[in-house]
Tab-separated table of C-alpha atoms and ligand atoms in Angstrom:
chain	number	residue	atom	x	y	z
B	1	MET	CA	137.760	-104.687	189.087
B	2	ASP	CA	141.200	-102.203	187.860
B	3	ASN	CA	141.675	-98.491	189.013
B	4	PHE	CA	140.027	-95.805	187.538
B	5	ASN	CA	139.639	-92.216	188.001
B	6	TYR	CA	135.593	-90.633	187.677
B	7	TYR	CA	135.324	-87.296	186.918
B	8	ALA	CA	132.468	-85.928	185.121
B	9	PRO	CA	131.828	-82.178	185.683
B	10	THR	CA	129.000	-81.731	183.982
B	11	LYS	CA	125.610	-80.029	185.431
B	12	TYR	CA	122.717	-81.574	184.431
B	13	VAL	CA	119.907	-79.158	184.567
B	14	PHE	CA	116.691	-81.263	183.935
B	15	GLY	CA	113.374	-81.059	183.856
B	16	ARG	CA	109.853	-79.006	181.530
B	17	ASP	CA	111.004	-75.642	180.548
B	18	THR	CA	114.805	-75.959	181.842
B	19	GLU	CA	115.672	-74.004	178.139
B	20	ALA	CA	114.654	-70.995	179.919
B	21	GLN	CA	118.497	-71.498	181.837
B	22	ALA	CA	120.367	-70.954	179.031
B	23	GLY	CA	121.138	-67.391	179.575
B	24	GLN	CA	121.969	-68.037	182.755
B	25	LEU	CA	123.838	-71.162	182.249
B	26	THR	CA	126.244	-69.714	179.685
B	27	ARG	CA	127.022	-66.616	182.039
B	28	TRP	CA	127.387	-69.250	185.032
B	29	MET	CA	130.413	-70.806	182.738
B	30	GLY	CA	131.689	-67.250	181.612
B	31	CYS	CA	130.579	-66.466	178.644
B	32	ARG	CA	129.673	-63.272	176.959
B	33	LYS	CA	129.920	-63.941	172.831
B	34	ILE	CA	129.455	-67.296	172.239
B	35	LEU	CA	128.870	-69.416	169.138
B	36	LEU	CA	125.181	-71.372	168.552
B	37	VAL	CA	125.596	-74.549	166.692
B	38	LEU	CA	121.863	-76.127	165.097
B	39	GLY	CA	121.517	-78.841	163.019
B	40	GLY	CA	118.998	-79.041	160.088
B	41	GLY	CA	116.192	-76.817	161.255
B	42	SER	CA	114.108	-78.580	163.734
B	43	ALA	CA	114.940	-76.228	166.782
B	44	ARG	CA	114.207	-73.112	165.020
B	45	CYS	CA	111.004	-75.167	163.806
B	46	SER	CA	110.135	-75.942	166.747
B	47	GLY	CA	110.433	-72.677	168.575
B	48	LEU	CA	113.172	-74.017	170.582
B	49	LEU	CA	116.176	-71.145	168.981
B	50	ASP	CA	113.728	-68.330	169.610
B	51	ARG	CA	113.173	-69.387	172.942
B	52	VAL	CA	117.030	-70.151	173.266
B	53	ALA	CA	118.043	-66.588	171.670
B	54	ALA	CA	115.847	-64.884	174.353
B	55	ALA	CA	117.602	-66.612	177.031
B	56	LEU	CA	121.057	-65.479	175.872
B	57	GLN	CA	119.546	-61.826	175.731
B	58	ALA	CA	117.836	-61.471	178.656
B	59	GLU	CA	121.865	-61.939	180.306
B	60	GLY	CA	123.115	-59.653	177.454
B	61	VAL	CA	125.317	-63.086	175.927
B	62	GLU	CA	125.791	-61.846	172.225
B	63	TYR	CA	125.774	-65.026	170.214
B	64	LEU	CA	126.593	-66.004	166.205
B	65	LEU	CA	124.639	-68.999	164.405
B	66	LEU	CA	126.469	-72.015	162.876
B	67	GLU	CA	123.416	-73.991	161.321
B	68	GLY	CA	122.776	-76.948	159.293
B	69	ILE	CA	125.239	-79.045	161.118
B	70	LYS	CA	124.067	-82.734	159.485
B	71	PRO	CA	123.594	-85.745	161.010
B	72	ASN	CA	127.317	-87.693	160.500
B	73	PRO	CA	128.791	-84.349	160.663
B	74	THR	CA	131.960	-83.619	158.606
B	75	ASP	CA	135.067	-81.383	159.548
B	76	ASP	CA	134.586	-78.969	156.919
B	77	ARG	CA	131.750	-77.498	159.248
B	78	VAL	CA	134.349	-77.408	161.809
B	79	TYR	CA	137.171	-75.971	160.099
B	80	GLU	CA	133.942	-72.957	158.987
B	81	GLY	CA	133.179	-72.663	163.117
B	82	ILE	CA	136.642	-72.550	163.602
B	83	ASP	CA	137.760	-69.169	161.519
B	84	LEU	CA	134.335	-67.087	162.426
B	85	GLY	CA	134.798	-68.529	166.071
B	86	ARG	CA	138.724	-66.840	166.165
B	87	ARG	CA	137.463	-63.917	163.427
B	88	GLU	CA	134.376	-63.116	166.348
B	89	LYS	CA	136.830	-63.948	169.520
B	90	ILE	CA	134.056	-65.939	170.612
B	91	ASP	CA	134.452	-67.160	174.844
B	92	GLY	CA	132.517	-70.221	174.236
B	93	LEU	CA	129.615	-72.295	172.052
B	94	LEU	CA	126.050	-73.603	172.477
B	95	ALA	CA	125.258	-76.632	171.056
B	96	VAL	CA	121.439	-76.810	170.604
B	97	GLY	CA	120.424	-80.415	169.170
B	98	GLY	CA	121.815	-84.138	169.065
B	99	GLY	CA	125.454	-85.663	169.335
B	100	SER	CA	125.818	-84.406	165.725
B	101	VAL	CA	126.132	-80.682	166.632
B	102	ILE	CA	127.784	-81.150	169.960
B	103	ASP	CA	130.323	-82.987	168.307
B	104	THR	CA	130.629	-80.180	165.788
B	105	ALA	CA	130.582	-77.634	168.849
B	106	LYS	CA	133.257	-79.732	170.491
B	107	ALA	CA	135.513	-80.147	167.865
B	108	ILE	CA	135.450	-76.243	167.160
B	109	ALA	CA	136.004	-75.369	170.811
B	110	ALA	CA	139.049	-77.317	171.085
B	111	GLY	CA	140.098	-75.828	167.589
B	112	ILE	CA	139.973	-72.455	168.193
B	113	PRO	CA	143.099	-72.464	170.911
B	114	TYR	CA	145.018	-74.805	169.183
B	115	ASP	CA	147.829	-73.556	166.960
B	116	GLY	CA	147.518	-76.612	164.616
B	117	ASP	CA	145.089	-78.377	162.406
B	118	PHE	CA	141.997	-79.592	164.669
B	119	TRP	CA	142.320	-82.799	163.263
B	120	ASP	CA	145.838	-83.457	165.005
B	121	PHE	CA	143.595	-84.661	167.905
B	122	TRP	CA	141.371	-87.273	165.809
B	123	ALA	CA	144.512	-88.251	163.745
B	124	GLY	CA	146.020	-89.130	167.608
B	125	LYS	CA	148.849	-86.451	166.875
B	126	ALA	CA	148.417	-84.222	169.389
B	127	VAL	CA	146.107	-84.214	172.916
B	128	VAL	CA	143.335	-81.352	173.704
B	129	GLU	CA	145.514	-80.023	177.062
B	130	LYS	CA	143.014	-76.194	176.199
B	131	ALA	CA	138.664	-75.845	174.935
B	132	LEU	CA	136.406	-73.380	174.699
B	133	PRO	CA	133.605	-74.369	177.346
B	134	VAL	CA	131.266	-75.564	175.668
B	135	GLY	CA	126.976	-75.806	177.289
B	136	VAL	CA	124.045	-78.054	175.652
B	137	VAL	CA	120.320	-78.103	175.729
B	138	LEU	CA	119.860	-82.245	174.018
B	139	THR	CA	116.969	-82.317	171.763
B	140	ILE	CA	117.724	-86.054	171.196
B	141	PRO	CA	118.457	-89.095	173.961
B	142	ALA	CA	120.879	-90.812	171.484
B	143	ALA	CA	124.123	-90.192	171.610
B	144	GLY	CA	124.672	-89.365	175.004
B	145	SER	CA	127.451	-86.038	174.546
B	146	GLU	CA	126.139	-83.853	176.553
B	147	GLY	CA	127.401	-85.469	179.227
B	148	SER	CA	130.325	-87.369	177.408
B	149	GLY	CA	133.641	-85.861	176.948
B	150	ASN	CA	133.836	-87.217	173.303
B	151	SER	CA	133.440	-85.997	169.945
B	152	VAL	CA	132.784	-88.316	166.874
B	153	ILE	CA	133.709	-86.396	163.200
B	154	THR	CA	133.934	-87.434	159.619
B	155	ARG	CA	137.373	-86.519	157.291
B	156	LEU	CA	135.992	-86.009	154.190
B	157	ASP	CA	139.401	-87.118	152.978
B	158	GLY	CA	138.803	-90.613	152.841
B	159	MET	CA	135.838	-90.755	154.520
B	160	HIS	CA	136.889	-91.826	157.957
B	161	LYS	CA	134.977	-90.875	160.915
B	162	ILE	CA	136.845	-91.153	164.019
B	163	SER	CA	135.505	-90.903	167.377
B	164	LEU	CA	137.862	-88.666	169.735
B	165	ARG	CA	137.796	-89.443	173.076
B	166	THR	CA	139.073	-87.019	176.313
B	167	ASP	CA	138.717	-87.606	179.776
B	168	SER	CA	137.255	-84.447	180.739
B	169	ALA	CA	138.395	-81.559	178.191
B	170	LEU	CA	135.498	-81.876	175.986
B	171	ARG	CA	132.718	-82.336	178.542
B	172	PRO	CA	130.228	-79.838	178.596
B	173	LYS	CA	129.848	-77.478	181.254
B	174	PHE	CA	125.941	-77.680	181.045
B	175	ALA	CA	123.373	-79.749	179.350
B	176	ILE	CA	120.225	-78.431	179.775
B	177	LEU	CA	117.422	-82.005	179.425
B	178	ASN	CA	114.319	-81.086	178.913
B	179	PRO	CA	112.416	-84.444	178.072
B	180	ALA	CA	109.618	-82.488	176.235
B	181	LEU	CA	111.689	-81.317	173.572
B	182	THR	CA	111.999	-84.755	172.195
B	183	PHE	CA	108.234	-84.731	171.956
B	184	THR	CA	108.977	-84.125	167.745
B	185	LEU	CA	110.974	-86.226	167.100
B	186	PRO	CA	110.415	-89.166	163.919
B	187	ALA	CA	109.743	-92.662	165.318
B	188	ALA	CA	112.517	-93.983	163.908
B	189	GLN	CA	115.247	-91.132	165.152
B	190	THR	CA	113.768	-92.252	168.526
B	191	ALA	CA	114.162	-95.590	168.228
B	192	ALA	CA	117.534	-94.909	166.902
B	193	GLY	CA	118.592	-93.062	170.287
B	194	ILE	CA	116.943	-95.737	172.075
B	195	ALA	CA	119.557	-98.598	170.455
B	196	ASP	CA	122.235	-95.768	170.242
B	197	MET	CA	121.775	-95.920	173.908
B	198	MET	CA	122.096	-99.116	174.698
B	199	ALA	CA	124.878	-100.181	172.717
B	200	HIS	CA	126.675	-97.580	174.882
B	201	ILE	CA	126.248	-99.914	178.005
B	202	MET	CA	126.705	-102.897	176.578
B	203	GLU	CA	130.106	-101.309	174.904
B	204	ARG	CA	131.128	-101.467	178.567
B	205	TYR	CA	128.958	-104.432	179.514
B	206	PHE	CA	131.018	-106.708	177.189
B	207	SER	CA	134.612	-106.178	179.151
B	208	PRO	CA	137.055	-108.697	179.921
B	209	THR	CA	137.632	-107.433	183.502
B	210	GLN	CA	136.325	-109.936	186.137
B	211	GLU	CA	134.378	-108.969	189.275
B	212	VAL	CA	132.488	-105.640	188.192
B	213	GLU	CA	129.835	-106.474	189.812
B	214	THR	CA	128.661	-102.959	191.222
B	215	THR	CA	128.922	-101.569	187.096
B	216	ASP	CA	127.630	-104.647	186.286
B	217	ARG	CA	124.437	-104.289	187.998
B	218	ILE	CA	124.326	-100.610	187.152
B	219	ALA	CA	124.184	-100.966	183.099
B	220	GLU	CA	122.245	-103.809	184.201
B	221	GLY	CA	119.302	-101.865	185.345
B	222	LEU	CA	120.014	-98.878	182.992
B	223	LEU	CA	119.070	-101.746	180.371
B	224	MET	CA	116.397	-103.317	181.899
B	225	ALA	CA	114.463	-99.046	182.465
B	226	ILE	CA	114.885	-98.575	178.837
B	227	ILE	CA	113.614	-101.487	177.897
B	228	GLU	CA	110.578	-100.842	179.534
B	229	GLU	CA	109.819	-97.229	179.231
B	230	ALA	CA	110.765	-97.290	175.292
B	231	PRO	CA	107.395	-99.275	173.970
B	232	LYS	CA	105.699	-96.352	176.142
B	233	VAL	CA	107.429	-93.153	173.980
B	234	MET	CA	107.300	-95.798	170.317
B	235	ALA	CA	103.184	-95.643	171.396
B	236	ASP	CA	102.411	-92.511	172.940
B	237	PRO	CA	105.406	-89.810	172.169
B	238	GLU	CA	104.408	-87.000	174.331
B	239	ASN	CA	104.561	-89.158	177.654
B	240	TYR	CA	106.266	-87.087	179.250
B	241	GLN	CA	107.839	-89.551	182.285
B	242	ALA	CA	108.607	-91.789	179.532
B	243	ARG	CA	110.441	-89.796	177.616
B	244	ALA	CA	112.245	-88.269	181.043
B	245	ASN	CA	113.370	-91.462	181.537
B	246	ILE	CA	114.260	-92.270	179.004
B	247	MET	CA	116.550	-88.813	178.524
B	248	TRP	CA	118.303	-89.293	181.512
B	249	ALA	CA	119.096	-93.021	180.811
B	250	GLY	CA	121.202	-91.253	177.458
B	251	THR	CA	122.753	-89.500	179.018
B	252	MET	CA	123.813	-92.000	182.393
B	253	ALA	CA	124.624	-94.787	179.377
B	254	HIS	CA	127.444	-93.232	178.364
B	255	ASN	CA	129.135	-90.103	180.841
B	256	GLY	CA	130.778	-93.264	182.180
B	257	VAL	CA	129.439	-94.343	185.100
B	258	ALA	CA	128.478	-97.788	183.371
B	259	GLY	CA	132.157	-98.273	182.716
B	260	CYS	CA	133.765	-97.561	185.948
B	261	GLY	CA	136.543	-100.384	187.210
B	262	ARG	CA	136.943	-101.563	183.529
B	263	ARG	CA	138.096	-102.369	180.206
B	264	GLU	CA	135.061	-101.675	177.466
B	265	ASP	CA	134.992	-102.499	174.054
B	266	TRP	CA	134.012	-100.454	171.500
B	267	THR	CA	134.012	-102.587	168.782
B	268	SER	CA	130.856	-102.334	167.437
B	269	HIS	CA	130.604	-98.793	167.580
B	270	GLY	CA	133.562	-99.666	165.475
B	271	LEU	CA	132.010	-101.622	163.199
B	272	GLU	CA	128.814	-98.837	162.997
B	273	HIS	CA	131.412	-95.874	162.234
B	274	GLU	CA	132.705	-97.288	159.396
B	275	LEU	CA	129.333	-97.734	157.925
B	276	SER	CA	127.792	-94.410	159.051
B	277	ALA	CA	131.005	-93.193	156.776
B	278	LEU	CA	130.740	-94.405	153.884
B	279	TYR	CA	126.633	-95.078	153.348
B	280	GLY	CA	125.470	-92.400	155.393
B	281	VAL	CA	122.959	-94.651	157.501
B	282	THR	CA	121.600	-93.237	160.735
B	283	HIS	CA	124.448	-94.422	163.623
B	284	GLY	CA	121.796	-95.783	166.012
B	285	ALA	CA	120.001	-98.100	163.188
B	286	GLY	CA	123.487	-98.810	162.448
B	287	LEU	CA	123.703	-100.451	166.051
B	288	ALA	CA	120.746	-102.466	165.902
B	289	VAL	CA	121.945	-104.053	163.440
B	290	VAL	CA	125.519	-104.370	163.987
B	291	PHE	CA	125.450	-105.521	167.660
B	292	PRO	CA	123.118	-108.524	166.985
B	293	ALA	CA	125.706	-109.507	164.861
B	294	TRP	CA	128.775	-108.843	166.837
B	295	MET	CA	126.847	-110.227	169.843
B	296	THR	CA	126.215	-113.625	167.893
B	297	PHE	CA	129.823	-114.166	166.535
B	298	MET	CA	130.481	-113.898	171.069
B	299	ALA	CA	127.899	-116.550	171.148
B	300	SER	CA	131.008	-119.393	169.582
B	301	HIS	CA	133.800	-117.424	170.574
B	302	ARG	CA	132.864	-115.705	173.741
B	303	PRO	CA	129.606	-116.029	174.669
B	304	GLU	CA	129.507	-115.825	179.058
B	305	LYS	CA	129.122	-111.991	179.664
B	306	VAL	CA	126.189	-112.105	176.560
B	307	ALA	CA	124.764	-115.047	178.505
B	308	GLN	CA	124.786	-113.242	181.644
B	309	LEU	CA	123.421	-110.161	180.236
B	310	GLY	CA	120.328	-112.284	178.646
B	311	ARG	CA	120.112	-114.155	182.333
B	312	ARG	CA	120.179	-110.591	184.063
B	313	VAL	CA	117.930	-108.603	181.613
B	314	PHE	CA	115.984	-110.736	179.416
B	315	GLY	CA	115.152	-112.949	182.277
B	316	LEU	CA	116.997	-116.501	179.863
B	317	THR	CA	116.847	-119.876	182.313
B	318	GLY	CA	118.972	-121.993	180.221
B	319	LYS	CA	122.708	-123.526	181.511
B	320	ASP	CA	124.348	-123.336	178.247
B	321	ASP	CA	126.258	-120.438	177.293
B	322	SER	CA	126.854	-120.425	173.744
B	323	ALA	CA	122.757	-121.508	173.428
B	324	VAL	CA	121.212	-118.491	176.158
B	325	ALA	CA	124.034	-116.096	174.175
B	326	LEU	CA	121.914	-117.049	170.621
B	327	GLN	CA	119.129	-116.977	172.484
B	328	THR	CA	120.130	-113.269	173.941
B	329	VAL	CA	120.434	-111.612	170.900
B	330	ASP	CA	116.920	-113.029	169.818
B	331	SER	CA	115.409	-111.399	171.840
B	332	LEU	CA	117.471	-108.098	171.459
B	333	ARG	CA	116.382	-108.761	168.344
B	334	ALA	CA	113.143	-108.944	169.068
B	335	PHE	CA	113.157	-106.085	170.893
B	336	PHE	CA	114.935	-103.925	168.079
B	337	GLY	CA	111.889	-104.906	165.533
B	338	LYS	CA	108.890	-104.150	168.120
B	339	LEU	CA	110.560	-100.525	167.941
B	340	GLY	CA	110.502	-100.887	164.003
B	341	LEU	CA	114.734	-100.932	163.958
B	342	PRO	CA	115.872	-102.139	161.262
B	343	LEU	CA	117.816	-105.988	161.655
B	344	THR	CA	120.130	-106.016	158.515
B	345	LEU	CA	122.002	-104.098	156.229
B	346	SER	CA	119.869	-104.304	153.965
B	347	GLN	CA	116.201	-103.009	155.981
B	348	LEU	CA	119.426	-100.442	156.861
B	349	GLY	CA	118.998	-99.304	152.681
B	350	ILE	CA	122.543	-101.260	151.931
B	351	GLU	CA	121.713	-103.243	149.889
B	352	ASN	CA	125.343	-104.371	147.908
B	353	PRO	CA	127.860	-103.735	150.586
B	354	ASP	CA	131.973	-103.662	150.342
B	355	ILE	CA	132.521	-106.423	153.667
B	356	ALA	CA	136.186	-105.700	152.077
B	357	LEU	CA	136.745	-102.289	152.121
B	358	LEU	CA	134.709	-102.100	155.510
B	359	THR	CA	136.899	-104.520	157.041
B	360	ALA	CA	140.139	-102.470	155.437
B	361	LYS	CA	138.933	-99.468	156.714
B	362	PHE	CA	137.771	-100.570	160.482
B	363	HIS	CA	141.367	-102.134	160.999
B	364	GLU	CA	142.983	-99.002	159.242
B	365	ASP	CA	141.416	-96.900	161.966
B	366	LYS	CA	141.237	-98.995	165.228
B	367	GLY	CA	144.294	-101.085	164.787
B	368	THR	CA	144.858	-105.310	164.340
B	369	PRO	CA	143.879	-106.581	166.186
B	370	PHE	CA	140.722	-105.238	167.640
B	371	GLY	CA	138.506	-106.013	170.337
B	372	PRO	CA	139.477	-105.907	174.156
B	373	TYR	CA	136.254	-108.021	175.005
B	374	PHE	CA	137.602	-110.623	171.916
B	375	PRO	CA	140.215	-109.118	169.256
B	376	LEU	CA	138.910	-109.535	166.034
B	377	GLN	CA	141.616	-110.507	162.981
B	378	PRO	CA	140.012	-109.303	159.871
B	379	VAL	CA	139.098	-112.330	158.851
B	380	ASP	CA	136.749	-111.839	162.590
B	381	THR	CA	135.653	-108.572	161.415
B	382	ALA	CA	134.515	-109.983	158.025
B	383	ALA	CA	132.958	-112.961	159.096
B	384	VAL	CA	130.914	-110.356	161.594
B	385	TYR	CA	130.008	-107.897	158.967
B	386	ARG	CA	128.681	-111.004	157.080
B	387	LEU	CA	125.986	-111.798	160.077
B	388	MET	CA	124.606	-108.627	159.277
B	389	LEU	CA	122.681	-109.907	155.748
W	401	NZQ	O1	119.247	-81.636	162.026
W	401	NZQ	P1	118.063	-81.383	162.900
W	401	NZQ	O2	117.219	-80.392	161.904
W	401	NZQ	O3	117.515	-81.039	164.044
W	401	NZQ	O4	116.927	-82.727	163.311
W	401	NZQ	C1	117.647	-83.947	163.496
W	401	NZQ	C2	119.008	-84.784	162.915
W	401	NZQ	O5	117.815	-85.060	161.388
W	401	NZQ	C3	116.822	-84.445	164.730
W	401	NZQ	N1	116.521	-84.333	165.518
W	401	NZQ	C4	117.029	-84.264	166.685
W	401	NZQ	N2	116.350	-83.457	168.174
W	401	NZQ	C5	115.654	-83.464	166.968
W	401	NZQ	C6	114.617	-83.919	165.308
W	401	NZQ	N3	114.264	-83.700	165.152
W	401	NZQ	C7	112.770	-83.731	165.687
W	401	NZQ	N4	112.946	-82.934	167.293
W	401	NZQ	C8	114.029	-82.864	167.895
W	401	NZQ	N5	113.456	-82.768	169.012
W	401	NZQ	O6	117.167	-85.951	164.537
W	401	NZQ	C9	118.434	-86.314	163.868
W	401	NZQ	C10	119.744	-86.619	163.871
W	401	NZQ	O7	120.412	-85.627	165.251
W	401	NZQ	P2	121.866	-86.101	165.518
W	401	NZQ	O8	122.049	-85.041	165.793
W	401	NZQ	O9	122.533	-86.875	164.084
W	401	NZQ	O10	121.670	-87.665	166.457
W	401	NZQ	P3	122.156	-88.468	167.365
W	401	NZQ	O11	121.911	-87.515	168.781
W	401	NZQ	O12	122.238	-89.931	167.357
W	401	NZQ	O13	124.191	-88.719	167.167
W	401	NZQ	C11	124.583	-88.959	166.050
W	401	NZQ	C12	126.146	-88.401	165.854
W	401	NZQ	O14	126.958	-88.580	167.308
W	401	NZQ	C13	127.490	-89.626	166.947
W	401	NZQ	C14	127.445	-90.486	165.867
W	401	NZQ	O15	128.314	-91.286	165.677
W	401	NZQ	C15	126.657	-89.661	165.371
W	401	NZQ	O16	127.652	-89.004	164.410
W	401	NZQ	N6	128.571	-89.982	168.480
W	401	NZQ	C16	128.497	-89.366	169.471
W	401	NZQ	C17	129.185	-90.077	170.579
W	401	NZQ	C18	129.738	-89.201	171.680
W	401	NZQ	N7	130.432	-87.734	171.370
W	401	NZQ	O17	129.888	-89.306	172.716
W	401	NZQ	C19	128.896	-91.571	171.124
W	401	NZQ	C20	127.657	-91.840	170.281
W	401	NZQ	O18	128.342	-93.434	169.946
W	401	NZQ	C21	128.271	-91.963	168.549
W	401	NZQ	O19	128.926	-91.824	168.220
W	402	ZN	ZN1	126.908	-94.314	169.685
């Protein structure tokens, strides 16, 4: 096990009707005038926006709206939010939505107190030292941004989708997690969220670091819980208990606890971010295609951890690591298939993928070679993309 620091200072407020505490929690994080960041309309339609607004008003918190943040959020809305927030002298942000809304709020929070271009942080030219506080009302368990220090934004100039990782600077101060808010999710978004949270666990699990049994078992336990609960939420979207288990698993998947003491991989996310940037696909649905392809490649290059996952999570019993790794891929694909997730690029709606461009952008954004578990050269990356056909 490697040395590590684990500091995850988000206050999680979990359960029914917890959005009623949005005002008190916003005051608790020290804010009186905030930017309320929203997606394309689900929070307005469900009445959630009205409830949150009432909770803010009851505590005397003023708010301005930044609405219409789209999935795979782009830098133009961040610049707009920074201008608005500076003009109106806001002292914090509240994101009501999923990863796209939260990540936009985080980027605005980092950009407002910074003298230069906020993109400097994403381009690796500066480090976030100061940011406005961000609170969250989560409406989709998926990206895990409610408990992570990360923010993923796409630069429209060149369509570069980049994930900025911070230890704690961009972790939300609080996250309201009410599983009942997820009842209205379309089945495809529920399923994509499940694939994404499993990917967050597996990116950490496929590590070159040895002897991390405790962290391995946390990861395996989370995966087993998700595999158990996922069919229940697909069959009965208003099953509160199953939604609750999935929601908490989604947060635990990405708040760092499943990565303690080891190097993490994140190759599949890098490969998927290029698909989202170029073809606008839903992130979690993209991962359902990418991860099994990457694992198939690993079956013939570095099978041992893939096989361990298959034996411990899917109950496989074979002795040969490469063969078990391939069976693990079959088990994962069968599970994703049952959730109605796409398994190939064409099922994802990408008929003629430009593999040369995807490969070039992946290495431009991530470096060469890339992949702590198994370093990919461009020829390998292209091979993994071809396994998605
Ligand atoms: O925009 P609205 O109308 O709210 O609709 C959204 C959106 O269309 C809808 N939705 C959300 N909650 C709903 C709902 N519809 C009905 N009822 C509800 N309760 O779901 C759609 C997807 O929303 P989005 O925020 O894009 O989903 P998600 O949470 O999956 O976020 C995806 C983004 O997060 C990034 C992804 O790359 C992608 O850009 N990620 C961020 C991470 C982080 N910051 O730590 C890590 C992840 O790996 C990921 O890369
Ligand atoms: Zn993800």
